[in-house]
Amino acid sequence: MTERIESIKIDLLISFKNHPFKERTGEEQAELMESIRTNGTLVSIIVRSSSEGKYEIISGHRRANACRDLGIHTVPAIIKELTNEEVVITMVDANLQRGNLFPSEK
């Protein structure tokens, strides 16, 4: 599996079409936005190349949305070339590490 890290324009990001996890809003998102505003994006999102020069977000939807809402035009991203099966495994693994899953996500 090849991967590289790049700074990607926010407008080139699209959500993975079968993303089963819910994005957090409210206080959690406000805290994330304040952290990004103060410290920058400390953890890269994970994406894979998609059609038309776009990138599908595998992990990091909240970070990407926070950057978009803050008017930040690029986000650090780990670009991986993954099959659909590998995408699901990566997405589940990243969200399990998050720890605070909704019961419906388990």
N, CA, C and O atoms as a printed pandas DataFrame, in Angstrom:
     atom_number atom_name residue_name chain_id  residue_number  x_coord  y_coord  z_coord
0              1         N          MET        A               1    0.852   -1.175    0.000
1              2        CA          MET        A               1    0.000    0.000    0.000
2              3         C          MET        A               1    0.898    1.238    0.000
3              4         O          MET        A               1    1.760    1.388    0.866
4              5         N          THR        A               2    0.692    2.110   -0.966
5              6        CA          THR        A               2    1.474    3.339   -1.026
6              7         C          THR        A               2    0.700    4.467   -0.350
7              8         O          THR        A               2   -0.530    4.498   -0.353
8              9         N          GLU        A               3    1.453    5.378    0.219
9             10        CA          GLU        A               3    0.831    6.558    0.815
10            11         C          GLU        A               3    1.813    7.712    0.785
11            12         O          GLU        A               3    3.030    7.529    0.746
12            13         N          ARG        A               4    1.243    8.905    0.805
13            14        CA          ARG        A               4    2.052   10.117    0.849
14            15         C          ARG        A               4    1.257   11.171    1.619
15            16         O          ARG        A               4    0.036   11.075    1.742
16            17         N          ILE        A               5    1.959   12.170    2.131
17            18        CA          ILE        A               5    1.305   13.259    2.861
18            19         C          ILE        A               5    1.401   14.524    2.024
19            20         O          ILE        A               5    2.473   14.886    1.538
20            21         N          GLU        A               6    0.264   15.188    1.864
21            22        CA          GLU        A               6    0.205   16.436    1.113
22            23         C          GLU        A               6   -0.780   17.385    1.780
23            24         O          GLU        A               6   -1.607   16.975    2.594
24            25         N          SER        A               7   -0.677   18.642    1.426
25            26        CA          SER        A               7   -1.668   19.622    1.813
26            27         C          SER        A               7   -2.678   19.689    0.664
27            28         O          SER        A               7   -2.317   20.002   -0.470
28            29         N          ILE        A               8   -3.947   19.391    0.969
29            30        CA          ILE        A               8   -4.977   19.305   -0.068
30            31         C          ILE        A               8   -5.978   20.437    0.100
31            32         O          ILE        A               8   -6.358   20.786    1.218
32            33         N          LYS        A               9   -6.400   21.006   -1.020
33            34        CA          LYS        A               9   -7.429   22.042   -0.985
34            35         C          LYS        A               9   -8.750   21.449   -0.505
35            36         O          LYS        A               9   -9.166   20.377   -0.943
36            37         N          ILE        A              10   -9.396   22.170    0.403
37            38        CA          ILE        A              10  -10.670   21.739    0.978
38            39         C          ILE        A              10  -11.706   21.455   -0.103
39            40         O          ILE        A              10  -12.474   20.500    0.015
40            41         N          ASP        A              11  -11.739   22.268   -1.149
41            42        CA          ASP        A              11  -12.769   22.079   -2.172
42            43         C          ASP        A              11  -12.544   20.841   -3.041
43            44         O          ASP        A              11  -13.378   20.532   -3.893
44            45         N          LEU        A              12  -11.440   20.131   -2.842
45            46        CA          LEU        A              12  -11.201   18.883   -3.565
46            47         C          LEU        A              12  -11.626   17.655   -2.758
47            48         O          LEU        A              12  -11.460   16.524   -3.215
48            49         N          LEU        A              13  -12.171   17.873   -1.566
49            50        CA          LEU        A              13  -12.545   16.772   -0.682
50            51         C          LEU        A              13  -14.020   16.415   -0.826
51            52         O          LEU        A              13  -14.884   17.289   -0.882
52            53         N          ILE        A              14  -14.290   15.106   -0.886
53            54        CA          ILE        A              14  -15.657   14.609   -0.885
54            55         C          ILE        A              14  -15.744   13.498    0.158
55            56         O          ILE        A              14  -14.745   12.843    0.455
56            57         N          SER        A              15  -16.925   13.287    0.709
57            58        CA          SER        A              15  -17.115   12.229    1.699
58            59         C          SER        A              15  -17.160   10.875    1.010
59            60         O          SER        A              15  -17.635   10.752   -0.119
60            61         N          PHE        A              16  -16.660    9.864    1.703
61            62        CA          PHE        A              16  -16.801    8.489    1.224
62            63         C          PHE        A              16  -18.284    8.186    1.196
63            64         O          PHE        A              16  -18.979    8.429    2.183
64            65         N          LYS        A              17  -18.785    7.663    0.091
65            66        CA          LYS        A              17  -20.232    7.531   -0.114
66            67         C          LYS        A              17  -20.938    6.635    0.900
67            68         O          LYS        A              17  -22.129    6.822    1.151
68            69         N          ASN        A              18  -20.246    5.682    1.479
69            70        CA          ASN        A              18  -20.879    4.771    2.439
70            71         C          ASN        A              18  -20.369    4.987    3.858
71            72         O          ASN        A              18  -20.269    4.036    4.633
72            73         N          HIS        A              19  -20.051    6.213    4.196
73            74        CA          HIS        A              19  -19.507    6.507    5.521
74            75         C          HIS        A              19  -20.582    6.244    6.574
75            76         O          HIS        A              19  -21.590    6.950    6.613
76            77         N          PRO        A              20  -20.378    5.221    7.440
77            78        CA          PRO        A              20  -21.426    4.839    8.395
78            79         C          PRO        A              20  -21.409    5.605    9.707
79            80         O          PRO        A              20  -22.343    5.475   10.499
80            81         N          PHE        A              21  -20.383    6.396    9.959
81            82        CA          PHE        A              21  -20.258    7.062   11.253
82            83         C          PHE        A              21  -20.854    8.461   11.200
83            84         O          PHE        A              21  -20.761    9.152   10.185
84            85         N          LYS        A              22  -21.455    8.860   12.286
85            86        CA          LYS        A              22  -22.082   10.175   12.362
86            87         C          LYS        A              22  -21.035   11.223   12.721
87            88         O          LYS        A              22  -20.118   10.971   13.502
88            89         N          GLU        A              23  -21.194   12.394   12.137
89            90        CA          GLU        A              23  -20.296   13.491   12.475
90            91         C          GLU        A              23  -20.835   14.191   13.712
91            92         O          GLU        A              23  -22.039   14.414   13.842
92            93         N          ARG        A              24  -19.937   14.530   14.605
93            94        CA          ARG        A              24  -20.326   15.204   15.850
94            95         C          ARG        A              24  -20.546   16.685   15.565
95            96         O          ARG        A              24  -19.894   17.280   14.707
96            97         N          THR        A              25  -21.474   17.252   16.306
97            98        CA          THR        A              25  -21.740   18.684   16.191
98            99         C          THR        A              25  -21.781   19.253   17.605
99           100         O          THR        A              25  -21.444   18.564   18.568
100          101         N          GLY        A              26  -22.187   20.483   17.722
101          102        CA          GLY        A              26  -22.351   21.078   19.038
102          103         C          GLY        A              26  -21.032   21.367   19.720
103          104         O          GLY        A              26  -20.080   21.835   19.096
104          105         N          GLU        A              27  -20.990   21.081   21.011
105          106        CA          GLU        A              27  -19.837   21.430   21.838
106          107         C          GLU        A              27  -18.547   20.739   21.367
107          108         O          GLU        A              27  -17.483   21.356   21.342
108          109         N          GLU        A              28  -18.650   19.466   20.996
109          110        CA          GLU        A              28  -17.452   18.752   20.525
110          111         C          GLU        A              28  -16.860   19.417   19.289
111          112         O          GLU        A              28  -15.643   19.579   19.186
112          113         N          GLN        A              29  -17.718   19.801   18.355
113          114        CA          GLN        A              29  -17.230   20.441   17.131
114          115         C          GLN        A              29  -16.683   21.829   17.443
115          116         O          GLN        A              29  -15.686   22.246   16.853
116          117         N          ALA        A              30  -17.322   22.547   18.360
117          118        CA          ALA        A              30  -16.832   23.874   18.753
118          119         C          ALA        A              30  -15.447   23.773   19.390
119          120         O          ALA        A              30  -14.580   24.607   19.128
120          121         N          GLU        A              31  -15.238   22.753   20.224
121          122        CA          GLU        A              31  -13.922   22.550   20.846
122          123         C          GLU        A              31  -12.867   22.214   19.793
123          124         O          GLU        A              31  -11.738   22.702   19.860
124          125         N          LEU        A              32  -13.239   21.382   18.825
125          126        CA          LEU        A              32  -12.308   21.042   17.747
126          127         C          LEU        A              32  -11.952   22.286   16.943
127          128         O          LEU        A              32  -10.785   22.502   16.617
128          129         N          MET        A              33  -12.942   23.097   16.626
129          130        CA          MET        A              33  -12.684   24.321   15.861
130          131         C          MET        A              33  -11.760   25.264   16.627
131          132         O          MET        A              33  -10.864   25.868   16.037
132          133         N          GLU        A              34  -11.972   25.393   17.935
133          134        CA          GLU        A              34  -11.110   26.264   18.737
134          135         C          GLU        A              34   -9.683   25.726   18.759
135          136         O          GLU        A              34   -8.727   26.498   18.682
136          137         N          SER        A              35   -9.537   24.426   18.862
137          138        CA          SER        A              35   -8.209   23.816   18.842
138          139         C          SER        A              35   -7.509   24.076   17.504
139          140         O          SER        A              35   -6.331   24.432   17.477
140          141         N          ILE        A              36   -8.225   23.899   16.411
141          142        CA          ILE        A              36   -7.630   24.144   15.092
142          143         C          ILE        A              36   -7.304   25.619   14.920
143          144         O          ILE        A              36   -6.262   25.966   14.364
144          145         N          ARG        A              37   -8.188   26.488   15.395
145          146        CA          ARG        A              37   -7.942   27.931   15.295
146          147         C          ARG        A              37   -6.671   28.307   16.061
147          148         O          ARG        A              37   -5.885   29.135   15.600
148          149         N          THR        A              38   -6.476   27.701   17.221
149          150        CA          THR        A              38   -5.341   28.018   18.084
150          151         C          THR        A              38   -4.049   27.319   17.666
151          152         O          THR        A              38   -2.983   27.934   17.633
152          153         N          ASN        A              39   -4.154   26.034   17.348
153          154        CA          ASN        A              39   -2.961   25.211   17.135
154          155         C          ASN        A              39   -2.752   24.717   15.712
155          156         O          ASN        A              39   -1.708   24.143   15.404
156          157         N          GLY        A              40   -3.724   24.931   14.848
157          158        CA          GLY        A              40   -3.662   24.358   13.509
158          159         C          GLY        A              40   -4.170   22.921   13.540
159          160         O          GLY        A              40   -4.551   22.410   14.593
160          161         N          THR        A              41   -4.173   22.286   12.393
161          162        CA          THR        A              41   -4.617   20.900   12.298
162          163         C          THR        A              41   -3.457   20.005   12.705
163          164         O          THR        A              41   -2.474   19.885   11.973
164          165         N          LEU        A              42   -3.567   19.378   13.866
165          166        CA          LEU        A              42   -2.472   18.595   14.428
166          167         C          LEU        A              42   -2.409   17.175   13.881
167          168         O          LEU        A              42   -1.343   16.559   13.867
168          169         N          VAL        A              43   -3.553   16.654   13.431
169          170        CA          VAL        A              43   -3.621   15.291   12.920
170          171         C          VAL        A              43   -4.146   15.337   11.485
171          172         O          VAL        A              43   -5.200   15.914   11.217
172          173         N          SER        A              44   -3.407   14.729   10.582
173          174        CA          SER        A              44   -3.811   14.704    9.174
174          175         C          SER        A              44   -5.071   13.869    8.983
175          176         O          SER        A              44   -5.301   12.898    9.705
176          177         N          ILE        A              45   -5.881   14.256    8.006
177          178        CA          ILE        A              45   -7.004   13.415    7.622
178          179         C          ILE        A              45   -6.458   12.307    6.726
179          180         O          ILE        A              45   -5.324   12.390    6.254
180          181         N          ILE        A              46   -7.253   11.282    6.494
181          182        CA          ILE        A              46   -6.866   10.193    5.595
182          183         C          ILE        A              46   -7.821   10.213    4.408
183          184         O          ILE        A              46   -9.039   10.241    4.584
184          185         N          VAL        A              47   -7.266   10.198    3.201
185          186        CA          VAL        A              47   -8.067   10.244    1.987
186          187         C          VAL        A              47   -7.546    9.226    0.980
187          188         O          VAL        A              47   -6.460    8.666    1.134
188          189         N          ARG        A              48   -8.351    9.006   -0.051
189          190        CA          ARG        A              48   -7.869    8.259   -1.212
190          191         C          ARG        A              48   -8.266    9.033   -2.449
191          192         O          ARG        A              48   -9.244    9.781   -2.442
192          193         N          SER        A              49   -7.503    8.849   -3.507
193          194        CA          SER        A              49   -7.785    9.532   -4.768
194          195         C          SER        A              49   -9.131    9.071   -5.298
195          196         O          SER        A              49   -9.499    7.902   -5.180
196          197         N          SER        A              50   -9.858   10.013   -5.883
197          198        CA          SER        A              50  -11.147    9.725   -6.476
198          199         C          SER        A              50  -11.131   10.257   -7.909
199          200         O          SER        A              50  -10.085   10.653   -8.424
200          201         N          SER        A              51  -12.268   10.259   -8.526
201          202        CA          SER        A              51  -12.344   10.737   -9.910
202          203         C          SER        A              51  -12.230   12.258   -9.994
203          204         O          SER        A              51  -12.465   12.970   -9.017
204          205         N          GLU        A              52  -11.876   12.724  -11.149
205          206        CA          GLU        A              52  -11.814   14.157  -11.454
206          207         C          GLU        A              52  -10.893   14.937  -10.526
207          208         O          GLU        A              52  -11.149   16.109  -10.252
208          209         N          GLY        A              53   -9.830   14.310  -10.040
209          210        CA          GLY        A              53   -8.870   15.006   -9.203
210          211         C          GLY        A              53   -9.336   15.289   -7.790
211          212         O          GLY        A              53   -8.717   16.085   -7.083
212          213         N          LYS        A              54  -10.413   14.654   -7.367
213          214        CA          LYS        A              54  -10.935   14.830   -6.011
214          215         C          LYS        A              54  -10.357   13.753   -5.098
215          216         O          LYS        A              54   -9.694   12.819   -5.547
216          217         N          TYR        A              55  -10.631   13.912   -3.800
217          218        CA          TYR        A              55  -10.172   12.957   -2.803
218          219         C          TYR        A              55  -11.328   12.594   -1.882
219          220         O          TYR        A              55  -12.027   13.474   -1.380
220          221         N          GLU        A              56  -11.531   11.299   -1.661
221          222        CA          GLU        A              56  -12.558   10.830   -0.739
222          223         C          GLU        A              56  -11.994   10.820    0.671
223          224         O          GLU        A              56  -10.908   10.292    0.911
224          225         N          ILE        A              57  -12.732   11.404    1.599
225          226        CA          ILE        A              57  -12.304   11.401    3.002
226          227         C          ILE        A              57  -12.628   10.043    3.606
227          228         O          ILE        A              57  -13.779    9.607    3.604
228          229         N          ILE        A              58  -11.600    9.384    4.121
229          230        CA          ILE        A              58  -11.761    8.108    4.801
230          231         C          ILE        A              58  -11.885    8.345    6.303
231          232         O          ILE        A              58  -12.736    7.747    6.961
232          233         N          SER        A              59  -11.052    9.200    6.831
233          234        CA          SER        A              59  -11.065    9.555    8.253
234          235         C          SER        A              59  -10.720   11.030    8.376
235          236         O          SER        A              59   -9.775   11.511    7.751
236          237         N          GLY        A              60  -11.490   11.744    9.185
237          238        CA          GLY        A              60  -11.200   13.159    9.399
238          239         C          GLY        A              60  -12.271   14.097    8.896
239          240         O          GLY        A              60  -12.000   15.270    8.643
240          241         N          HIS        A              61  -13.491   13.594    8.746
241          242        CA          HIS        A              61  -14.583   14.448    8.263
242          243         C          HIS        A              61  -14.772   15.677    9.160
243          244         O          HIS        A              61  -14.960   16.788    8.664
244          245         N          ARG        A              62  -14.721   15.472   10.473
245          246        CA          ARG        A              62  -14.918   16.601   11.399
246          247         C          ARG        A              62  -13.812   17.636   11.252
247          248         O          ARG        A              62  -14.078   18.838   11.243
248          249         N          ARG        A              63  -12.565   17.170   11.138
249          250        CA          ARG        A              63  -11.442   18.103   10.975
250          251         C          ARG        A              63  -11.577   18.887    9.681
251          252         O          ARG        A              63  -11.355   20.097    9.652
252          253         N          ALA        A              64  -11.943   18.190    8.606
253          254        CA          ALA        A              64  -12.112   18.871    7.313
254          255         C          ALA        A              64  -13.234   19.901    7.385
255          256         O          ALA        A              64  -13.090   21.017    6.886
256          257         N          ASN        A              65  -14.351   19.528    8.006
257          258        CA          ASN        A              65  -15.465   20.479    8.141
258          259         C          ASN        A              65  -15.102   21.655    9.026
259          260         O          ASN        A              65  -15.491   22.787    8.740
260          261         N          ALA        A              66  -14.364   21.406   10.092
261          262        CA          ALA        A              66  -13.939   22.502   10.971
262          263         C          ALA        A              66  -13.042   23.469   10.199
263          264         O          ALA        A              66  -13.202   24.685   10.305
264          265         N          CYS        A              67  -12.111   22.938    9.435
265          266        CA          CYS        A              67  -11.235   23.797    8.630
266          267         C          CYS        A              67  -12.051   24.604    7.626
267          268         O          CYS        A              67  -11.824   25.800    7.448
268          269         N          ARG        A              68  -12.999   23.942    6.976
269          270        CA          ARG        A              68  -13.869   24.637    6.008
270          271         C          ARG        A              68  -14.625   25.767    6.701
271          272         O          ARG        A              68  -14.679   26.884    6.186
272          273         N          ASP        A              69  -15.207   25.483    7.863
273          274        CA          ASP        A              69  -15.979   26.492    8.604
274          275         C          ASP        A              69  -15.106   27.648    9.088
275          276         O          ASP        A              69  -15.585   28.774    9.224
276          277         N          LEU        A              70  -13.832   27.372    9.347
277          278        CA          LEU        A              70  -12.903   28.404    9.799
278          279         C          LEU        A              70  -12.306   29.208    8.641
279          280         O          LEU        A              70  -11.552   30.156    8.862
280          281         N          GLY        A              71  -12.642   28.827    7.418
281          282        CA          GLY        A              71  -12.106   29.531    6.257
282          283         C          GLY        A              71  -10.698   29.097    5.889
283          284         O          GLY        A              71  -10.003   29.795    5.150
284          285         N          ILE        A              72  -10.274   27.952    6.398
285          286        CA          ILE        A              72   -8.956   27.414    6.053
286          287         C          ILE        A              72   -9.097   26.704    4.708
287          288         O          ILE        A              72  -10.026   25.920    4.514
288          289         N          HIS        A              73   -8.191   26.971    3.795
289          290        CA          HIS        A              73   -8.346   26.477    2.423
290          291         C          HIS        A              73   -7.660   25.158    2.136
291          292         O          HIS        A              73   -7.957   24.526    1.122
292          293         N          THR        A              74   -6.746   24.718    3.002
293          294        CA          THR        A              74   -6.070   23.442    2.796
294          295         C          THR        A              74   -6.019   22.674    4.115
295          296         O          THR        A              74   -6.117   23.252    5.198
296          297         N          VAL        A              75   -5.865   21.377    3.994
297          298        CA          VAL        A              75   -5.784   20.515    5.174
298          299         C          VAL        A              75   -4.699   19.465    4.908
299          300         O          VAL        A              75   -4.574   18.971    3.788
300          301         N          PRO        A              76   -3.906   19.123    5.950
301          302        CA          PRO        A              76   -2.912   18.076    5.739
302          303         C          PRO        A              76   -3.617   16.732    5.597
303          304         O          PRO        A              76   -4.538   16.420    6.352
304          305         N          ALA        A              77   -3.177   15.944    4.628
305          306        CA          ALA        A              77   -3.841   14.672    4.362
306          307         C          ALA        A              77   -2.837   13.578    4.047
307          308         O          ALA        A              77   -1.845   13.802    3.354
308          309         N          ILE        A              78   -3.111   12.398    4.566
309          310        CA          ILE        A              78   -2.387   11.202    4.177
310          311         C          ILE        A              78   -3.183   10.603    3.029
311          312         O          ILE        A              78   -4.341   10.222    3.204
312          313         N          ILE        A              79   -2.572   10.518    1.865
313          314        CA          ILE        A              79   -3.246    9.970    0.689
314          315         C          ILE        A              79   -2.832    8.512    0.557
315          316         O          ILE        A              79   -1.652    8.200    0.401
316          317         N          LYS        A              80   -3.826    7.619    0.622
317          318        CA          LYS        A              80   -3.576    6.192    0.509
318          319         C          LYS        A              80   -4.309    5.654   -0.714
319          320         O          LYS        A              80   -5.414    6.090   -1.035
320          321         N          GLU        A              81   -3.688    4.721   -1.374
321          322        CA          GLU        A              81   -4.356    4.031   -2.478
322          323         C          GLU        A              81   -4.954    2.761   -1.895
323          324         O          GLU        A              81   -4.234    1.804   -1.610
324          325         N          LEU        A              82   -6.281    2.753   -1.718
325          326        CA          LEU        A              82   -6.966    1.672   -1.030
326          327         C          LEU        A              82   -8.114    1.121   -1.866
327          328         O          LEU        A              82   -8.757    1.850   -2.622
328          329         N          THR        A              83   -8.359   -0.175   -1.718
329          330        CA          THR        A              83   -9.553   -0.782   -2.301
330          331         C          THR        A              83  -10.747   -0.405   -1.434
331          332         O          THR        A              83  -10.571    0.123   -0.336
332          333         N          ASN        A              84  -11.959   -0.669   -1.912
333          334        CA          ASN        A              84  -13.143   -0.380   -1.103
334          335         C          ASN        A              84  -13.110   -1.132    0.218
335          336         O          ASN        A              84  -13.491   -0.585    1.253
336          337         N          GLU        A              85  -12.659   -2.382    0.193
337          338        CA          GLU        A              85  -12.569   -3.169    1.424
338          339         C          GLU        A              85  -11.563   -2.546    2.394
339          340         O          GLU        A              85  -11.834   -2.451    3.591
340          341         N          GLU        A              86  -10.423   -2.128    1.891
341          342        CA          GLU        A              86   -9.400   -1.500    2.740
342          343         C          GLU        A              86   -9.895   -0.170    3.300
343          344         O          GLU        A              86   -9.543    0.202    4.419
344          345         N          VAL        A              87  -10.706    0.546    2.528
345          346        CA          VAL        A              87  -11.278    1.809    3.005
346          347         C          VAL        A              87  -12.144    1.554    4.229
347          348         O          VAL        A              87  -12.018    2.250    5.237
348          349         N          VAL        A              88  -13.015    0.571    4.150
349          350        CA          VAL        A              88  -13.915    0.264    5.259
350          351         C          VAL        A              88  -13.117   -0.144    6.496
351          352         O          VAL        A              88  -13.419    0.301    7.603
352          353         N          ILE        A              89  -12.114   -0.976    6.317
353          354        CA          ILE        A              89  -11.282   -1.401    7.450
354          355         C          ILE        A              89  -10.580   -0.199    8.078
355          356         O          ILE        A              89  -10.561   -0.066    9.302
356          357         N          THR        A              90  -10.007    0.668    7.262
357          358        CA          THR        A              90   -9.316    1.867    7.757
358          359         C          THR        A              90  -10.278    2.792    8.484
359          360         O          THR        A              90   -9.951    3.327    9.543
360          361         N          MET        A              91  -11.464    2.982    7.917
361          362        CA          MET        A              91  -12.468    3.866    8.502
362          363         C          MET        A              91  -12.935    3.340    9.856
363          364         O          MET        A              91  -13.034    4.097   10.822
364          365         N          VAL        A              92  -13.217    2.057    9.923
365          366        CA          VAL        A              92  -13.670    1.461   11.181
366          367         C          VAL        A              92  -12.565    1.551   12.227
367          368         O          VAL        A              92  -12.824    1.920   13.373
368          369         N          ASP        A              93  -11.346    1.219   11.844
369          370        CA          ASP        A              93  -10.223    1.276   12.775
370          371         C          ASP        A              93  -10.036    2.693   13.328
371          372         O          ASP        A              93   -9.864    2.872   14.534
372          373         N          ALA        A              94  -10.068    3.685   12.458
373          374        CA          ALA        A              94   -9.890    5.079   12.897
374          375         C          ALA        A              94  -10.997    5.495   13.855
375          376         O          ALA        A              94  -10.735    6.188   14.838
376          377         N          ASN        A              95  -12.219    5.085   13.584
377          378        CA          ASN        A              95  -13.331    5.469   14.449
378          379         C          ASN        A              95  -13.350    4.688   15.756
379          380         O          ASN        A              95  -13.798    5.216   16.774
380          381         N          LEU        A              96  -12.877    3.448   15.755
381          382        CA          LEU        A              96  -12.768    2.702   17.010
382          383         C          LEU        A              96  -11.746    3.355   17.928
383          384         O          LEU        A              96  -11.915    3.350   19.147
384          385         N          GLN        A              97  -10.699    3.912   17.359
385          386        CA          GLN        A              97   -9.685    4.604   18.155
386          387         C          GLN        A              97  -10.253    5.860   18.800
387          388         O          GLN        A              97   -9.772    6.304   19.843
388          389         N          ARG        A              98  -11.278    6.429   18.176
389          390        CA          ARG        A              98  -11.938    7.616   18.715
390          391         C          ARG        A              98  -12.553    7.316   20.070
391          392         O          ARG        A              98  -12.551    8.166   20.961
392          393         N          GLY        A              99  -13.082    6.108   20.228
393          394        CA          GLY        A              99  -13.526    5.659   21.540
394          395         C          GLY        A              99  -14.948    5.994   21.930
395          396         O          GLY        A              99  -15.588    5.182   22.598
396          397         N          ASN        A             100  -15.469    7.125   21.559
397          398        CA          ASN        A             100  -16.806    7.517   22.001
398          399         C          ASN        A             100  -17.815    7.339   20.863
399          400         O          ASN        A             100  -18.329    8.311   20.310
400          401         N          LEU        A             101  -18.081    6.092   20.534
401          402        CA          LEU        A             101  -19.011    5.766   19.460
402          403         C          LEU        A             101  -20.441    5.795   19.953
403          404         O          LEU        A             101  -20.715    5.506   21.118
404          405         N          PHE        A             102  -21.356    6.147   19.055
405          406        CA          PHE        A             102  -22.778    6.029   19.344
406          407         C          PHE        A             102  -23.122    4.539   19.331
407          408         O          PHE        A             102  -22.468    3.774   18.621
408          409         N          PRO        A             103  -24.130    4.104   20.094
409          410        CA          PRO        A             103  -24.517    2.678   20.070
410          411         C          PRO        A             103  -24.814    2.179   18.660
411          412         O          PRO        A             103  -24.485    1.039   18.332
412          413         N          SER        A             104  -25.427    3.006   17.823
413          414        CA          SER        A             104  -25.759    2.586   16.454
414          415         C          SER        A             104  -24.512    2.396   15.595
415          416         O          SER        A             104  -24.572    1.695   14.585
416          417         N          GLU        A             105  -23.397    2.993   15.965
417          418        CA          GLU        A             105  -22.166    2.868   15.204
418          419         C          GLU        A             105  -21.396    1.586   15.564
419          420         O          GLU        A             105  -20.589    1.090   14.778
420          421         N          LYS        A             106  -21.663    1.067   16.764
421          422        CA          LYS        A             106  -20.964   -0.138   17.190
422          423         C          LYS        A             106  -21.479   -1.325   16.421
423          424         O          LYS        A             106  -21.016   -2.446   16.633
